[in-house]
Amino acid sequence: MSANSQHIIPMLSYENGIAAMEWLSKAFGFSEKEKMLDDNGNLAHGELAWGDSIIILATPTRDYQCPKHHREICEDAAKWSEVPYIINGVLIFVDDIEKHYQRVKEFGVTFLSDIETGGPAARYRAEDLEGQRWMFMQKD
């Protein structure tokens, strides 16, 4: 990890970290920065960049269950995930919310909301391929 002005770095777990890195890059527009695999070929440490900021991804164990799969077997998780809000997730500022929203549509993203306007800024919410939640907000 390189030094930058970022003081907080989100760390996300994925059942298939390699596929998640590829999907997040294609769908949301991240750039792959680093990918380290363990002896079994799983993602031990991955970094995706958004401008000068990064997020870290990994596949912690083969027993890890992503939010999407956990909801399928856990009634409580399914119930509290019915809300369209970011329960746990990442907020990303974009230069053009309309353009980003249209781009993301092409990749089969699960939208939790359409673009909403009003304070604090135009934004939308979405889930990725494993059910992690994201909010994209128009940068002022």
Backbone as CSV, one residue per row, in Angstrom:
resi,resn,N_x,N_y,N_z,CA_x,CA_y,CA_z,C_x,C_y,C_z
1,MET,0.854,-1.171,0.000,0.000,0.000,0.000,0.896,1.228,0.000
2,SER,0.629,2.101,-0.911,1.435,3.314,-0.979,0.865,4.388,-0.067
3,ALA,1.729,5.267,0.367,1.300,6.370,1.233,0.536,7.389,0.390
4,ASN,-0.579,7.837,0.904,-1.339,8.903,0.258,-2.053,9.685,1.351
5,SER,-2.909,10.571,0.960,-3.585,11.399,1.951,-4.825,10.737,2.537
6,GLN,-5.114,9.531,2.143,-6.275,8.806,2.634,-6.028,8.358,4.069
7,HIS,-6.947,8.702,4.969,-6.792,8.355,6.382,-7.612,7.147,6.804
8,ILE,-8.607,6.804,6.013,-9.436,5.633,6.292,-9.513,4.812,5.014
9,ILE,-9.259,3.515,5.133,-9.273,2.645,3.966,-10.281,1.520,4.204
10,PRO,-11.354,1.466,3.406,-12.312,0.364,3.533,-11.659,-0.975,3.188
11,MET,-12.015,-2.005,3.949,-11.527,-3.359,3.721,-12.757,-4.250,3.571
12,LEU,-12.898,-4.885,2.410,-14.082,-5.682,2.105,-13.702,-7.133,1.834
13,SER,-14.542,-8.043,2.302,-14.335,-9.467,2.069,-15.258,-9.946,0.959
14,TYR,-14.753,-10.863,0.150,-15.511,-11.456,-0.949,-15.247,-12.949,-1.006
15,GLU,-16.270,-13.717,-1.351,-16.098,-15.154,-1.545,-15.119,-15.413,-2.677
16,ASN,-15.243,-14.642,-3.743,-14.333,-14.750,-4.870,-13.722,-13.374,-5.101
17,GLY,-12.646,-13.101,-4.377,-12.015,-11.792,-4.434,-11.484,-11.432,-5.809
18,ILE,-10.983,-12.423,-6.532,-10.446,-12.158,-7.870,-11.573,-11.699,-8.797
19,ALA,-12.686,-12.419,-8.789,-13.829,-12.033,-9.627,-14.377,-10.678,-9.201
20,ALA,-14.387,-10.415,-7.896,-14.890,-9.126,-7.405,-14.017,-7.985,-7.899
21,MET,-12.692,-8.160,-7.867,-11.797,-7.107,-8.354,-12.065,-6.807,-9.826
22,GLU,-12.217,-7.851,-10.611,-12.480,-7.668,-12.046,-13.822,-6.981,-12.267
23,TRP,-14.850,-7.428,-11.552,-16.189,-6.871,-11.719,-16.243,-5.415,-11.265
24,LEU,-15.675,-5.118,-10.113,-15.683,-3.748,-9.600,-14.940,-2.798,-10.529
25,SER,-13.890,-3.300,-11.158,-13.147,-2.469,-12.106,-13.985,-2.187,-13.344
26,LYS,-14.599,-3.227,-13.891,-15.410,-3.053,-15.100,-16.686,-2.264,-14.832
27,ALA,-17.415,-2.645,-13.797,-18.735,-2.052,-13.557,-18.662,-0.664,-12.935
28,PHE,-17.894,-0.516,-11.883,-17.882,0.748,-11.153,-16.770,1.691,-11.600
29,GLY,-15.727,1.165,-12.233,-14.678,2.032,-12.742,-13.427,2.129,-11.890
30,PHE,-13.227,1.180,-10.988,-11.988,1.150,-10.207,-10.825,0.744,-11.103
31,SER,-9.610,1.010,-10.652,-8.396,0.552,-11.323,-7.688,-0.422,-10.404
32,GLU,-7.295,-1.565,-10.962,-6.569,-2.539,-10.155,-5.172,-2.020,-9.863
33,LYS,-4.823,-2.062,-8.597,-3.524,-1.553,-8.158,-2.591,-2.685,-7.734
34,GLU,-3.132,-3.665,-7.012,-2.302,-4.767,-6.518,-3.168,-5.998,-6.320
35,LYS,-2.603,-7.164,-6.625,-3.322,-8.429,-6.421,-2.322,-9.477,-5.970
36,MET,-2.519,-9.999,-4.747,-1.658,-11.046,-4.202,-2.517,-12.270,-3.900
37,LEU,-2.098,-13.420,-4.409,-2.850,-14.658,-4.218,-2.165,-15.529,-3.177
38,ASP,-2.968,-16.335,-2.475,-2.389,-17.285,-1.531,-2.000,-18.561,-2.277
39,ASP,-1.545,-19.559,-1.557,-1.087,-20.809,-2.172,-2.206,-21.567,-2.879
40,ASN,-3.459,-21.284,-2.520,-4.603,-21.947,-3.150,-5.185,-21.139,-4.307
41,GLY,-4.572,-20.013,-4.626,-5.055,-19.185,-5.728,-6.162,-18.229,-5.351
42,ASN,-6.434,-18.074,-4.041,-7.447,-17.127,-3.572,-6.813,-15.756,-3.349
43,LEU,-7.631,-14.736,-3.372,-7.137,-13.384,-3.161,-6.773,-13.189,-1.687
44,ALA,-5.490,-13.045,-1.421,-5.014,-12.790,-0.061,-5.041,-11.295,0.237
45,HIS,-4.767,-10.487,-0.775,-4.758,-9.029,-0.613,-4.896,-8.407,-1.999
46,GLY,-5.890,-7.554,-2.143,-6.078,-6.827,-3.388,-6.341,-5.369,-3.103
47,GLU,-5.884,-4.520,-3.992,-6.132,-3.090,-3.857,-6.722,-2.568,-5.155
48,LEU,-7.805,-1.821,-5.012,-8.417,-1.127,-6.134,-8.337,0.361,-5.860
49,ALA,-8.004,1.122,-6.879,-7.853,2.564,-6.732,-9.035,3.301,-7.342
50,TRP,-9.371,4.415,-6.690,-10.352,5.379,-7.180,-9.674,6.728,-7.002
51,GLY,-9.114,7.242,-8.076,-8.317,8.456,-7.943,-7.126,8.171,-7.052
52,ASP,-6.956,8.972,-6.022,-5.850,8.792,-5.080,-6.208,7.896,-3.901
53,SER,-7.424,7.372,-3.880,-7.878,6.546,-2.759,-7.907,5.074,-3.164
54,ILE,-7.858,4.200,-2.164,-7.921,2.767,-2.425,-8.941,2.104,-1.504
55,ILE,-9.364,0.925,-1.926,-10.070,-0.012,-1.061,-9.250,-1.301,-1.097
56,ILE,-9.351,-2.072,-0.035,-8.634,-3.344,0.055,-9.666,-4.463,0.049
57,LEU,-9.375,-5.522,-0.697,-10.256,-6.676,-0.791,-9.477,-7.944,-0.475
58,ALA,-10.198,-8.962,-0.023,-9.585,-10.271,0.205,-10.680,-11.319,0.306
59,THR,-10.279,-12.562,0.156,-11.127,-13.709,0.451,-10.571,-14.293,1.744
60,PRO,-11.231,-14.031,2.891,-10.639,-14.389,4.181,-10.483,-15.886,4.417
61,THR,-11.524,-16.661,4.149,-11.472,-18.115,4.297,-12.469,-18.712,3.314
62,ARG,-12.354,-19.988,3.083,-13.322,-20.632,2.185,-14.703,-20.716,2.828
63,ASP,-14.780,-20.516,4.151,-16.054,-20.554,4.857,-16.776,-19.217,4.865
64,TYR,-16.089,-18.142,4.428,-16.719,-16.817,4.410,-17.936,-16.837,3.495
65,GLN,-18.977,-16.146,3.939,-20.200,-16.033,3.161,-20.492,-14.564,2.901
66,CYS,-20.610,-14.208,1.641,-20.896,-12.825,1.276,-22.317,-12.457,1.702
67,PRO,-22.616,-11.162,1.789,-23.959,-10.748,2.203,-25.077,-11.368,1.361
68,LYS,-24.862,-11.459,0.059,-25.892,-12.024,-0.832,-26.215,-13.470,-0.463
69,HIS,-25.204,-14.283,-0.271,-25.440,-15.680,0.081,-25.915,-15.849,1.518
70,HIS,-25.453,-15.009,2.406,-25.904,-15.093,3.796,-27.408,-14.814,3.894
71,ARG,-27.885,-13.848,3.129,-29.332,-13.540,3.129,-30.166,-14.720,2.665
72,GLU,-29.599,-15.561,1.797,-30.341,-16.709,1.267,-30.605,-17.772,2.323
73,ILE,-29.785,-17.827,3.365,-29.960,-18.866,4.380,-30.314,-18.325,5.763
74,CYS,-30.269,-17.012,5.932,-30.537,-16.418,7.234,-31.730,-15.466,7.127
75,GLU,-32.821,-15.857,7.746,-34.052,-15.061,7.676,-33.859,-13.654,8.243
76,ASP,-33.126,-13.534,9.348,-32.895,-12.208,9.936,-32.096,-11.318,8.998
77,ALA,-31.039,-11.862,8.393,-30.230,-11.068,7.457,-31.066,-10.653,6.250
78,ALA,-31.901,-11.540,5.776,-32.780,-11.202,4.647,-33.732,-10.077,5.036
79,LYS,-34.241,-10.133,6.255,-35.198,-9.125,6.718,-34.549,-7.749,6.839
80,TRP,-33.382,-7.668,7.507,-32.781,-6.347,7.669,-32.139,-5.833,6.396
81,SER,-31.983,-6.714,5.395,-31.443,-6.277,4.102,-32.520,-5.807,3.134
82,GLU,-33.787,-5.870,3.555,-34.876,-5.414,2.684,-34.842,-3.905,2.473
83,VAL,-34.254,-3.181,3.394,-34.192,-1.727,3.242,-33.201,-1.385,2.127
84,PRO,-33.457,-0.300,1.396,-32.567,0.062,0.288,-31.356,0.886,0.719
85,TYR,-31.107,0.958,2.002,-30.054,1.825,2.500,-28.718,1.098,2.556
86,ILE,-27.677,1.851,2.793,-26.341,1.289,2.936,-26.203,0.839,4.385
87,ILE,-26.389,-0.435,4.614,-26.308,-0.993,5.962,-24.850,-0.949,6.412
88,ASN,-24.003,-1.548,5.656,-22.543,-1.442,5.742,-22.105,-1.262,4.306
89,GLY,-21.244,-0.313,4.042,-20.861,-0.109,2.658,-19.864,1.007,2.488
90,VAL,-19.726,1.426,1.257,-18.724,2.411,0.894,-19.391,3.543,0.121
91,LEU,-19.024,4.770,0.447,-19.484,5.965,-0.255,-18.368,6.421,-1.182
92,ILE,-18.705,6.608,-2.458,-17.744,7.037,-3.461,-18.265,8.317,-4.106
93,PHE,-17.431,9.337,-4.183,-17.796,10.568,-4.870,-17.398,10.455,-6.336
94,VAL,-18.327,10.831,-7.227,-18.081,10.791,-8.671,-18.259,12.184,-9.257
95,ASP,-17.596,12.419,-10.376,-17.679,13.724,-11.033,-19.018,13.938,-11.736
96,ASP,-19.594,12.860,-12.297,-20.831,12.968,-13.061,-21.740,11.798,-12.693
97,ILE,-22.690,12.036,-11.802,-23.543,10.959,-11.280,-24.383,10.313,-12.378
98,GLU,-24.919,11.100,-13.296,-25.735,10.548,-14.399,-24.905,9.608,-15.272
99,LYS,-23.718,10.039,-15.645,-22.838,9.236,-16.495,-22.448,7.940,-15.782
100,HIS,-22.115,8.024,-14.501,-21.730,6.826,-13.748,-22.911,5.867,-13.625
101,TYR,-24.085,6.384,-13.347,-25.296,5.567,-13.227,-25.566,4.804,-14.526
102,GLN,-25.449,5.480,-15.658,-25.680,4.836,-16.954,-24.626,3.761,-17.222
103,ARG,-23.387,4.031,-16.868,-22.307,3.055,-17.047,-22.601,1.788,-16.252
104,VAL,-22.971,1.971,-14.999,-23.200,0.845,-14.097,-24.372,-0.017,-14.569
105,LYS,-25.368,0.595,-15.177,-26.529,-0.150,-15.692,-26.126,-1.266,-16.648
106,GLU,-25.058,-1.056,-17.386,-24.610,-2.024,-18.387,-24.069,-3.315,-17.775
107,PHE,-23.805,-3.323,-16.471,-23.146,-4.466,-15.846,-24.043,-5.255,-14.906
108,GLY,-25.339,-5.068,-15.007,-26.262,-5.866,-14.213,-26.196,-5.618,-12.720
109,VAL,-25.917,-4.396,-12.342,-25.865,-4.031,-10.936,-27.269,-4.106,-10.343
110,THR,-27.364,-4.510,-9.095,-28.634,-4.461,-8.375,-28.760,-3.074,-7.772
111,PHE,-29.684,-2.285,-8.301,-29.879,-0.932,-7.799,-30.778,-0.962,-6.566
112,LEU,-30.379,-0.233,-5.546,-31.188,-0.069,-4.347,-31.992,1.217,-4.434
113,SER,-31.576,2.122,-5.304,-32.330,3.353,-5.561,-31.945,3.874,-6.936
114,ASP,-32.835,4.667,-7.506,-32.483,5.446,-8.679,-31.722,6.657,-8.177
115,ILE,-31.332,7.516,-9.077,-30.662,8.744,-8.646,-31.652,9.581,-7.852
116,GLU,-31.238,9.982,-6.670,-32.043,10.833,-5.801,-31.380,12.200,-5.728
117,THR,-32.199,13.230,-5.676,-31.645,14.579,-5.571,-32.029,15.177,-4.233
118,GLY,-31.516,16.341,-3.970,-31.749,16.970,-2.674,-30.520,16.779,-1.811
119,GLY,-30.546,17.413,-0.640,-29.376,17.376,0.232,-28.935,15.982,0.580
120,PRO,-27.693,15.724,0.699,-26.585,16.641,0.510,-26.157,16.790,-0.954
121,ALA,-26.462,15.793,-1.825,-26.100,15.865,-3.244,-26.822,14.740,-3.974
122,ALA,-26.834,14.791,-5.306,-27.418,13.711,-6.095,-26.641,12.434,-5.813
123,ARG,-27.370,11.307,-5.698,-26.746,10.049,-5.318,-27.618,8.867,-5.719
124,TYR,-27.005,7.693,-5.754,-27.760,6.446,-5.898,-27.046,5.357,-5.110
125,ARG,-27.804,4.292,-4.824,-27.282,3.176,-4.044,-27.390,1.898,-4.876
126,ALA,-26.401,1.001,-4.721,-26.369,-0.235,-5.491,-25.661,-1.326,-4.707
127,GLU,-25.913,-2.556,-5.125,-25.199,-3.716,-4.582,-24.316,-4.289,-5.677
128,ASP,-23.166,-4.828,-5.275,-22.294,-5.466,-6.259,-22.643,-6.942,-6.399
129,LEU,-21.823,-7.680,-7.107,-22.109,-9.066,-7.426,-22.249,-9.974,-6.214
130,GLU,-21.665,-9.609,-5.055,-21.776,-10.430,-3.848,-22.618,-9.773,-2.759
131,GLY,-23.300,-8.685,-3.107,-24.214,-8.062,-2.162,-23.615,-6.990,-1.277
132,GLN,-22.359,-6.588,-1.526,-21.800,-5.452,-0.788,-22.511,-4.193,-1.284
133,ARG,-22.755,-3.261,-0.390,-23.530,-2.068,-0.742,-22.641,-0.849,-0.940
134,TRP,-23.007,-0.052,-1.955,-22.244,1.112,-2.372,-23.173,2.291,-2.557
135,MET,-22.706,3.472,-2.213,-23.424,4.702,-2.533,-22.488,5.564,-3.374
136,PHE,-23.002,6.031,-4.483,-22.257,6.938,-5.358,-22.929,8.293,-5.278
137,MET,-22.125,9.334,-5.039,-22.647,10.673,-4.812,-21.911,11.684,-5.697
138,GLN,-22.680,12.623,-6.240,-22.115,13.680,-7.088,-21.164,14.529,-6.280
139,LYS,-19.939,14.687,-6.790,-18.954,15.545,-6.148,-19.295,16.992,-6.490
140,ASP,-19.207,17.879,-5.511,-19.485,19.291,-5.767,-18.418,19.913,-6.621
